[in-house]
Short mmCIF file of C-alpha atoms in Angstrom, two decimals:
data_model
loop_
_atom_site.label_atom_id
_atom_site.label_comp_id
_atom_site.label_asym_id
_atom_site.label_seq_id
_atom_site.Cartn_x
_atom_site.Cartn_y
_atom_site.Cartn_z
CA MET N 209 -50.59 -132.73 -56.53
CA LYS N 210 -54.12 -134.09 -56.15
CA ALA N 211 -55.00 -131.88 -53.17
CA ALA N 212 -53.55 -128.79 -54.81
CA ARG N 213 -55.37 -129.41 -58.08
CA PHE N 214 -58.62 -129.95 -56.19
CA VAL N 215 -58.17 -126.58 -54.46
CA LEU N 216 -57.36 -124.94 -57.79
CA CYS N 217 -60.47 -126.38 -59.44
CA SER N 218 -62.63 -125.43 -56.45
CA ALA N 219 -61.30 -121.89 -56.47
CA MET N 220 -62.01 -121.56 -60.19
CA VAL N 221 -65.58 -122.82 -59.71
CA VAL N 222 -66.18 -120.31 -56.89
CA ALA N 223 -64.66 -117.52 -58.93
CA LEU N 224 -66.73 -118.27 -62.02
CA SER N 225 -69.90 -118.57 -59.90
CA ALA N 226 -69.24 -115.17 -58.37
CA ALA N 227 -68.58 -113.74 -61.82
CA GLN N 228 -71.88 -115.12 -63.11
CA VAL N 229 -73.81 -113.51 -60.24
CA MET N 230 -72.11 -110.19 -60.90
CA ALA N 231 -72.77 -110.40 -64.63
CA GLU N 232 -76.52 -110.40 -64.10
CA GLU N 233 -76.44 -106.72 -63.11
CA SER N 234 -73.12 -105.66 -64.59
CA GLN N 235 -72.93 -102.27 -66.29
CA GLY N 236 -69.52 -102.63 -67.91
CA ASP N 237 -68.33 -106.17 -68.52
CA ARG N 238 -64.74 -106.16 -69.71
CA PHE N 239 -62.21 -108.76 -70.73
CA ARG N 240 -58.51 -107.94 -70.61
CA PHE N 241 -55.69 -110.15 -71.85
CA SER N 242 -51.93 -109.69 -71.59
CA VAL N 243 -48.72 -111.66 -72.13
CA ASN N 244 -45.53 -111.17 -70.14
CA THR N 245 -42.21 -112.58 -71.33
CA ARG N 246 -39.06 -112.36 -69.24
CA ALA N 247 -35.42 -113.40 -69.36
CA ASP N 248 -33.22 -113.43 -66.23
CA TYR N 249 -29.47 -113.89 -66.16
CA THR N 250 -27.83 -114.54 -62.79
CA ASP N 251 -24.22 -115.17 -61.78
CA ASN N 252 -25.24 -117.18 -58.70
CA ARG N 253 -28.04 -119.57 -59.58
CA ASP N 254 -28.30 -121.24 -56.17
CA ALA N 255 -27.59 -118.19 -53.95
CA TRP N 256 -24.50 -120.01 -52.65
CA GLU N 257 -21.31 -118.73 -51.02
CA ALA N 258 -18.98 -120.94 -53.04
CA ASP N 259 -19.13 -122.72 -56.40
CA GLU N 260 -21.26 -119.99 -57.94
CA GLU N 261 -22.98 -121.07 -61.14
CA SER N 262 -24.52 -118.81 -63.76
CA ASN N 263 -27.87 -119.50 -65.40
CA TRP N 264 -30.52 -118.09 -67.71
CA ASP N 265 -34.20 -118.30 -66.76
CA PHE N 266 -36.91 -117.73 -69.35
CA TYR N 267 -40.55 -117.09 -68.43
CA ILE N 268 -43.78 -116.70 -70.37
CA ARG N 269 -46.90 -115.65 -68.47
CA PRO N 270 -50.25 -114.98 -70.17
CA ARG N 271 -52.93 -113.39 -68.00
CA ALA N 272 -56.67 -113.04 -68.47
CA ASP N 273 -58.78 -110.62 -66.40
CA VAL N 274 -62.56 -110.52 -66.36
CA LEU N 275 -63.99 -107.39 -64.75
CA PHE N 276 -67.58 -106.75 -63.75
CA GLU N 277 -68.69 -103.38 -62.48
CA THR N 278 -71.91 -101.93 -61.09
CA GLU N 279 -72.57 -98.60 -59.38
CA SER N 280 -71.55 -100.07 -56.02
CA THR N 281 -69.42 -103.13 -56.78
CA LEU N 282 -66.25 -103.92 -58.69
CA LEU N 283 -65.04 -107.50 -59.22
CA ASP N 284 -61.78 -108.53 -60.89
CA LEU N 285 -61.29 -112.22 -61.62
CA TYR N 286 -57.94 -113.22 -63.12
CA TYR N 287 -55.98 -116.32 -64.09
CA ALA N 288 -52.29 -116.31 -65.01
CA PRO N 289 -50.47 -119.57 -65.80
CA SER N 290 -46.73 -119.34 -66.40
CA PHE N 291 -43.89 -121.49 -67.67
CA ARG N 292 -40.27 -121.25 -66.45
CA TYR N 293 -37.26 -122.75 -68.24
CA ARG N 294 -33.71 -122.97 -66.81
CA THR N 295 -30.80 -123.31 -69.22
CA ASP N 296 -28.45 -124.85 -66.66
CA PRO N 297 -30.33 -126.40 -63.71
CA SER N 298 -28.43 -127.96 -60.83
CA ASN N 299 -28.63 -131.70 -60.22
CA VAL N 300 -31.53 -131.10 -57.80
CA GLN N 301 -33.51 -128.73 -60.05
CA ASN N 302 -35.89 -129.28 -62.95
CA ASP N 303 -35.17 -127.49 -66.17
CA ASN N 304 -38.80 -126.35 -66.27
CA GLU N 305 -41.61 -125.50 -63.87
CA ILE N 306 -45.27 -124.64 -64.33
CA HIS N 307 -47.06 -122.11 -62.14
CA HIS N 308 -50.72 -121.17 -61.79
CA ASP N 309 -51.99 -117.91 -60.29
CA LEU N 310 -55.72 -117.42 -59.74
CA GLY N 311 -57.27 -114.50 -57.92
CA ILE N 312 -60.41 -112.55 -57.12
CA ASN N 313 -60.60 -108.97 -55.89
CA VAL N 314 -63.94 -107.51 -54.85
CA LYS N 315 -64.80 -104.00 -53.68
CA HIS N 316 -68.35 -103.26 -52.56
CA LYS N 317 -69.57 -99.84 -51.47
CA VAL N 318 -72.41 -100.49 -49.04
CA SER N 319 -72.95 -96.77 -48.45
CA ARG N 320 -71.04 -93.50 -48.54
CA ARG N 321 -69.59 -94.39 -45.14
CA LEU N 322 -68.94 -98.12 -45.52
CA VAL N 323 -66.76 -100.01 -48.01
CA LEU N 324 -66.08 -103.77 -47.98
CA ARG N 325 -63.12 -105.45 -49.68
CA LEU N 326 -62.46 -109.13 -50.30
CA MET N 327 -59.51 -110.90 -51.91
CA GLU N 328 -58.61 -114.48 -52.72
CA LYS N 329 -55.26 -115.46 -54.24
CA PHE N 330 -54.29 -119.03 -55.07
CA ASP N 331 -50.83 -119.96 -56.36
CA LEU N 332 -49.82 -123.44 -57.47
CA THR N 333 -46.23 -124.41 -58.29
CA ASP N 334 -45.73 -127.68 -60.15
CA ASP N 335 -42.10 -128.68 -59.44
CA ALA N 336 -41.87 -132.45 -59.86
CA ALA N 337 -39.25 -134.77 -58.35
CA VAL N 338 -35.81 -134.86 -59.98
CA SER N 339 -34.40 -138.19 -61.16
CA ASP N 340 -30.99 -139.26 -62.45
CA ASP N 341 -30.63 -142.64 -64.21
CA GLY N 342 -33.91 -143.76 -62.66
CA ALA N 343 -32.91 -142.77 -59.10
CA THR N 344 -34.70 -139.93 -57.30
CA VAL N 345 -32.16 -137.29 -56.22
CA ARG N 346 -34.72 -134.75 -55.00
CA GLY N 347 -38.31 -135.23 -53.95
CA ASP N 348 -41.37 -133.41 -55.25
CA ARG N 349 -41.30 -129.71 -54.32
CA SER N 350 -44.75 -128.92 -55.69
CA TYR N 351 -46.90 -126.77 -53.40
CA TYR N 352 -49.81 -124.39 -53.26
CA LEU N 353 -50.07 -121.06 -51.48
CA ASN N 354 -53.50 -119.66 -50.69
CA THR N 355 -54.26 -116.23 -49.23
CA PHE N 356 -57.77 -115.14 -48.31
CA GLY N 357 -58.60 -111.84 -46.68
CA GLY N 358 -60.97 -108.96 -46.33
CA SER N 359 -61.32 -105.51 -44.83
CA ILE N 360 -63.98 -103.07 -43.67
CA ASP N 361 -63.38 -99.34 -44.17
CA MET N 362 -65.83 -97.24 -42.22
CA LEU N 363 -66.28 -93.51 -41.78
CA ALA N 364 -67.46 -93.54 -38.14
CA ALA N 365 -67.73 -89.74 -37.89
CA LYS N 366 -66.94 -86.73 -40.02
CA ARG N 367 -63.21 -86.90 -39.21
CA THR N 368 -62.94 -90.43 -37.84
CA GLU N 369 -62.10 -93.53 -39.88
CA VAL N 370 -62.07 -97.16 -38.73
CA ASP N 371 -60.33 -99.90 -40.73
CA ILE N 372 -60.72 -103.57 -39.76
CA TYR N 373 -58.90 -106.36 -41.58
CA ALA N 374 -58.37 -110.13 -41.48
CA ARG N 375 -56.12 -112.35 -43.62
CA ASN N 376 -55.20 -116.03 -43.65
CA THR N 377 -52.34 -117.64 -45.60
CA ILE N 378 -51.56 -121.35 -45.90
CA LYS N 379 -48.68 -123.07 -47.70
CA ARG N 380 -48.92 -126.80 -48.38
CA TYR N 381 -46.40 -129.10 -50.05
CA ASP N 382 -47.56 -132.19 -51.90
CA GLU N 383 -44.85 -134.55 -50.63
CA ASP N 384 -45.13 -135.55 -46.96
CA VAL N 385 -41.39 -135.44 -46.26
CA VAL N 386 -41.11 -131.87 -47.52
CA ALA N 387 -44.36 -130.85 -45.84
CA SER N 388 -43.06 -132.01 -42.45
CA THR N 389 -40.58 -129.12 -42.40
CA SER N 390 -41.98 -126.57 -44.86
CA ASP N 391 -45.78 -126.26 -44.46
CA GLU N 392 -46.78 -122.89 -42.99
CA ASP N 393 -49.84 -121.04 -41.71
CA ARG N 394 -50.34 -117.39 -40.87
CA THR N 395 -53.41 -115.49 -39.68
CA ASP N 396 -53.58 -111.71 -39.14
CA VAL N 397 -56.42 -109.66 -37.70
CA GLY N 398 -56.35 -106.02 -36.73
CA ALA N 399 -57.99 -102.63 -36.55
CA LYS N 400 -56.84 -99.06 -37.10
CA LEU N 401 -58.49 -95.86 -35.89
CA THR N 402 -57.62 -92.63 -37.73
CA GLN N 403 -58.60 -89.20 -36.42
CA HIS N 404 -58.17 -86.21 -38.74
CA LEU N 405 -57.19 -83.20 -36.63
CA SER N 406 -57.02 -80.92 -39.65
CA ASN N 407 -56.74 -81.11 -43.43
CA ASN N 408 -52.99 -81.77 -43.20
CA MET N 409 -52.60 -83.70 -39.93
CA ARG N 410 -53.99 -86.93 -38.51
CA VAL N 411 -53.27 -89.35 -35.66
CA THR N 412 -53.74 -93.13 -35.53
CA LEU N 413 -54.20 -95.97 -33.06
CA GLU N 414 -53.58 -99.52 -34.29
CA SER N 415 -53.79 -103.01 -32.87
CA GLY N 416 -52.98 -106.26 -34.63
CA TYR N 417 -52.75 -109.92 -33.74
CA SER N 418 -50.74 -112.43 -35.80
CA MET N 419 -50.49 -116.21 -35.44
CA PHE N 420 -47.60 -118.07 -37.08
CA GLY N 421 -47.70 -121.85 -37.49
CA TYR N 422 -45.03 -124.17 -38.89
CA GLU N 423 -44.81 -127.88 -39.54
CA SER N 424 -41.63 -129.18 -37.90
CA PRO N 425 -40.17 -132.65 -37.43
CA GLY N 426 -39.85 -134.34 -34.04
CA MET N 427 -40.48 -132.18 -30.98
CA ILE N 428 -39.37 -128.90 -32.56
CA MET N 429 -42.01 -126.20 -31.98
CA ARG N 430 -41.63 -122.89 -33.85
CA ASP N 431 -45.21 -121.58 -33.57
CA PHE N 432 -45.78 -118.21 -31.92
CA ASP N 433 -48.34 -115.41 -31.62
CA SER N 434 -47.61 -111.69 -31.78
CA LEU N 435 -49.71 -108.78 -30.49
CA LEU N 436 -49.03 -105.26 -31.79
CA LEU N 437 -50.17 -102.02 -30.13
CA ALA N 438 -49.07 -98.76 -31.74
CA ALA N 439 -49.90 -95.06 -31.96
CA GLY N 440 -48.84 -92.74 -34.73
CA GLY N 441 -49.39 -89.64 -36.75
CA GLU N 442 -49.00 -88.13 -40.21
CA LYS N 443 -48.26 -84.53 -41.19
CA VAL N 444 -48.46 -82.92 -44.62
CA LEU N 445 -45.62 -80.40 -44.52
CA SER N 446 -46.26 -79.14 -48.04
CA LYS N 447 -47.97 -80.25 -51.20
CA ASN N 448 -44.75 -82.08 -52.05
CA LEU N 449 -43.78 -83.63 -48.70
CA THR N 450 -45.51 -85.84 -46.11
CA VAL N 451 -43.92 -87.38 -43.00
CA GLY N 452 -45.28 -89.70 -40.34
CA GLY N 453 -44.74 -92.74 -38.22
CA GLN N 454 -45.85 -95.13 -35.48
CA VAL N 455 -44.39 -96.23 -32.17
CA GLY N 456 -45.54 -99.02 -29.89
CA ALA N 457 -44.77 -102.53 -28.71
CA GLN N 458 -45.01 -106.12 -29.89
CA MET N 459 -45.63 -108.95 -27.44
CA GLN N 460 -44.61 -112.48 -28.53
CA SER N 461 -45.91 -115.70 -27.00
CA TYR N 462 -44.08 -118.89 -28.06
CA ASP N 463 -45.49 -122.43 -27.98
CA ASP N 464 -42.08 -123.81 -27.00
CA ASP N 465 -41.55 -123.50 -23.23
CA GLY N 466 -37.82 -123.19 -23.89
CA ILE N 467 -38.29 -119.82 -25.65
CA ASP N 468 -39.13 -116.99 -23.28
CA ASP N 469 -42.08 -114.78 -24.15
CA SER N 470 -40.91 -111.29 -25.01
CA THR N 471 -41.98 -107.68 -25.47
CA ASN N 472 -40.14 -105.71 -28.13
CA PRO N 473 -40.29 -102.10 -29.28
CA PHE N 474 -42.06 -101.34 -32.54
CA ALA N 475 -41.37 -98.26 -34.65
CA LYS N 476 -42.07 -97.17 -38.20
CA LEU N 477 -41.10 -93.82 -39.70
CA PHE N 478 -41.78 -92.76 -43.27
CA VAL N 479 -41.36 -89.89 -45.68
CA ARG N 480 -42.84 -89.53 -49.14
CA GLY N 481 -43.02 -86.72 -51.64
CA ASN N 482 -41.82 -85.38 -54.94
CA THR N 483 -39.53 -82.62 -56.10
CA SER N 484 -41.57 -82.32 -59.29
CA PRO N 485 -44.50 -84.22 -60.79
CA SER N 486 -42.01 -86.43 -62.62
CA LEU N 487 -39.72 -87.26 -59.66
CA ARG N 488 -41.24 -89.19 -56.73
CA LEU N 489 -39.54 -90.61 -53.67
CA SER N 490 -40.40 -92.53 -50.53
CA GLY N 491 -38.52 -93.96 -47.58
CA THR N 492 -39.47 -96.15 -44.60
CA LEU N 493 -37.52 -97.11 -41.47
CA THR N 494 -38.99 -100.03 -39.49
CA HIS N 495 -38.07 -101.88 -36.30
CA ALA N 496 -40.28 -104.88 -35.50
CA VAL N 497 -40.57 -108.65 -34.97
CA ARG N 498 -41.72 -111.08 -37.66
CA ASP N 499 -41.42 -114.73 -38.70
CA ALA N 500 -37.98 -116.19 -39.28
CA ASP N 501 -36.29 -116.55 -42.65
CA ALA N 502 -33.90 -119.23 -41.32
CA TYR N 503 -34.62 -122.72 -39.98
CA PRO N 504 -35.03 -123.76 -37.15
CA PHE N 505 -35.57 -120.29 -35.63
CA ALA N 506 -39.07 -119.18 -34.68
CA SER N 507 -38.88 -115.40 -35.23
CA GLN N 508 -36.55 -112.49 -35.87
CA GLU N 509 -36.24 -108.96 -34.51
CA TYR N 510 -35.19 -106.70 -37.35
CA SER N 511 -34.45 -103.12 -38.36
CA GLU N 512 -35.05 -102.26 -42.00
CA LEU N 513 -34.56 -99.24 -44.21
CA ARG N 514 -36.40 -99.08 -47.56
CA GLY N 515 -36.25 -96.42 -50.22
CA VAL N 516 -37.69 -95.92 -53.72
CA VAL N 517 -37.13 -93.18 -56.28
CA ASP N 518 -39.16 -92.98 -59.52
CA TRP N 519 -38.27 -90.51 -62.27
CA ASP N 520 -40.31 -90.02 -65.43
CA THR N 521 -37.53 -88.75 -67.68
CA THR N 522 -39.95 -88.59 -70.63
CA PRO N 523 -43.61 -89.57 -71.08
CA GLN N 524 -42.34 -92.94 -72.33
CA VAL N 525 -39.43 -93.66 -69.94
CA THR N 526 -39.49 -94.20 -66.15
CA LEU N 527 -36.32 -94.86 -64.16
CA THR N 528 -36.54 -96.52 -60.75
CA LEU N 529 -33.97 -97.02 -58.01
CA SER N 530 -34.98 -99.16 -55.02
CA GLY N 531 -33.03 -100.41 -52.02
CA ILE N 532 -33.47 -102.42 -48.81
CA TYR N 533 -31.04 -102.68 -45.91
CA ARG N 534 -32.11 -105.10 -43.16
CA LEU N 535 -30.38 -106.20 -39.96
CA SER N 536 -32.00 -109.29 -38.39
CA ASP N 537 -31.35 -110.52 -34.85
CA TYR N 538 -31.94 -114.22 -34.08
CA GLU N 539 -31.22 -114.24 -30.35
CA ASP N 540 -32.88 -116.73 -27.97
CA VAL N 541 -35.53 -117.85 -30.49
CA VAL N 542 -34.30 -121.35 -31.34
CA PRO N 543 -36.64 -124.16 -30.12
CA SER N 544 -35.38 -126.13 -27.12
CA ALA N 545 -35.69 -129.44 -28.99
CA ALA N 546 -33.48 -128.29 -31.88
CA ALA N 547 -30.50 -130.33 -30.67
CA LEU N 548 -28.75 -130.22 -34.03
CA ALA N 549 -28.82 -126.42 -34.13
CA ASP N 550 -27.39 -126.34 -30.61
CA PHE N 551 -24.69 -128.85 -31.57
CA LEU N 552 -23.68 -126.71 -34.54
CA GLY N 553 -23.62 -123.58 -32.41
CA LEU N 554 -26.54 -121.96 -34.24
CA THR N 555 -28.46 -120.87 -31.16
CA GLU N 556 -28.23 -117.19 -32.10
CA GLY N 557 -26.75 -114.82 -34.63
CA ASP N 558 -27.27 -111.85 -36.93
CA GLU N 559 -28.08 -111.56 -40.61
CA THR N 560 -27.51 -108.50 -42.77
CA THR N 561 -29.35 -108.22 -46.08
CA ILE N 562 -28.79 -105.67 -48.85
CA ASP N 563 -31.10 -105.76 -51.87
CA VAL N 564 -30.77 -103.01 -54.49
CA TYR N 565 -32.10 -102.71 -58.03
CA GLY N 566 -32.17 -100.15 -60.78
CA GLN N 567 -34.82 -100.30 -63.48
CA ALA N 568 -35.67 -98.60 -66.75
CA ALA N 569 -39.20 -99.01 -68.12
CA TYR N 570 -39.91 -97.92 -71.69
CA LYS N 571 -43.50 -97.48 -72.84
CA VAL N 572 -43.24 -98.64 -76.44
CA THR N 573 -46.96 -98.04 -77.04
CA ASP N 574 -49.99 -97.59 -74.80
CA SER N 575 -50.32 -101.37 -74.70
CA CYS N 576 -46.67 -102.48 -74.68
CA THR N 577 -43.91 -101.92 -72.09
CA LEU N 578 -40.26 -102.96 -72.18
CA LEU N 579 -38.33 -103.19 -68.92
CA LEU N 580 -34.63 -103.60 -68.09
CA ARG N 581 -33.62 -104.26 -64.47
CA GLN N 582 -30.32 -104.84 -62.68
CA ARG N 583 -30.51 -106.32 -59.16
CA PHE N 584 -27.81 -106.90 -56.54
CA GLU N 585 -28.27 -109.04 -53.42
CA ASP N 586 -25.77 -109.34 -50.57
CA VAL N 587 -26.54 -111.55 -47.54
CA ASP N 588 -24.06 -111.81 -44.65
CA SER N 589 -25.40 -114.40 -42.20
CA ASP N 590 -24.23 -116.06 -38.99
CA ILE N 591 -27.07 -118.59 -39.05
CA SER N 592 -27.56 -119.39 -42.73
CA THR N 593 -25.82 -119.07 -46.10
CA SER N 594 -23.94 -115.88 -46.97
CA TYR N 595 -23.85 -114.97 -50.66
CA ASN N 596 -23.69 -112.28 -53.33
CA LYS N 597 -25.92 -112.42 -56.39
CA ASN N 598 -26.40 -110.27 -59.48
CA THR N 599 -29.45 -110.64 -61.72
CA THR N 600 -30.14 -108.90 -65.04
CA THR N 601 -33.73 -108.94 -66.29
CA LEU N 602 -35.24 -108.06 -69.64
CA GLU N 603 -39.05 -108.09 -69.65
CA LEU N 604 -41.77 -107.33 -72.19
CA THR N 605 -45.47 -106.98 -71.39
CA LYS N 606 -48.11 -106.67 -74.10
CA PHE N 607 -51.83 -105.94 -73.50
CA PHE N 608 -54.40 -106.95 -76.09
#
């Protein structure tokens, strides 16, 4: 974990240096502290099709935020360590893990027409090797995940907005054997042009370029680039209902010569609104290409339906129902050198994912919230593990 701890220390030094600079002209220094405690019960600890095992997970996560604010700049620096305890770990799991989450969010208003945003998020998971009677049964799974990005929001004309963004994410495992199959990189850059035709209608043009990089053993190459070009629009039908969407194309270029480059349709439709101030709903239907969830595939073409309903039954109680239905297609995207996948007949297949949860949040006081959530997951896969999983969560968050 030496490299990860060095990155964590470096990130903290940079964050504190930035905070010190901001403090010199800060108009409203604030310190905010909270503690989150959580208990999860699941009937399928390992997300496995057979031999399902139940387990309790207990978490405690304190968080400290330091905020500095001037007339033109807002900076939020936070650090949130957490501890996880499993009551019944498998023979390849630790009964406890330690996590670190450090982040910086900056918003700077250069002028009335130009706003800059910057974010840095560093996550470190300390998941040591598992031993049994002195023998190592599972190697070190400790890793860090770092995301750095920024955006420029510009009012180019009275009714014309331009948004430019860039983001880079890297995932690095501490143990070389694990890193050889699990390290990942992703870089996204893009721009969006929005033209307001009237107070309740606007059109958009968007372009984005994404680069996906994976560490893979042997000659397996899963890296690919994706270019998105899309046009869209948004219409406010009433004060309670807005609809919109985008259509376009995604062009994929694969590093492996055995995977043909492709052009796929892109579409996103959405609706959001409320039947009353206390009942809010939103829905999104998407068809696109993204990175794969299953090894050794490079990418997936998927169609996904998402929906969320929030209902404030009282000033203290909010009920939420959320659902995702996703159909993923893994056709002709397995690397040519993946001989084992070919031998097992895993050169293509579909995966259907259903993820639904219901949640009740009770505001005990202005500084304390109690949450109860029930989640159901159902994965039916031709190319990976199929499973059903139920998770019940009880969570308490207290601000000081």
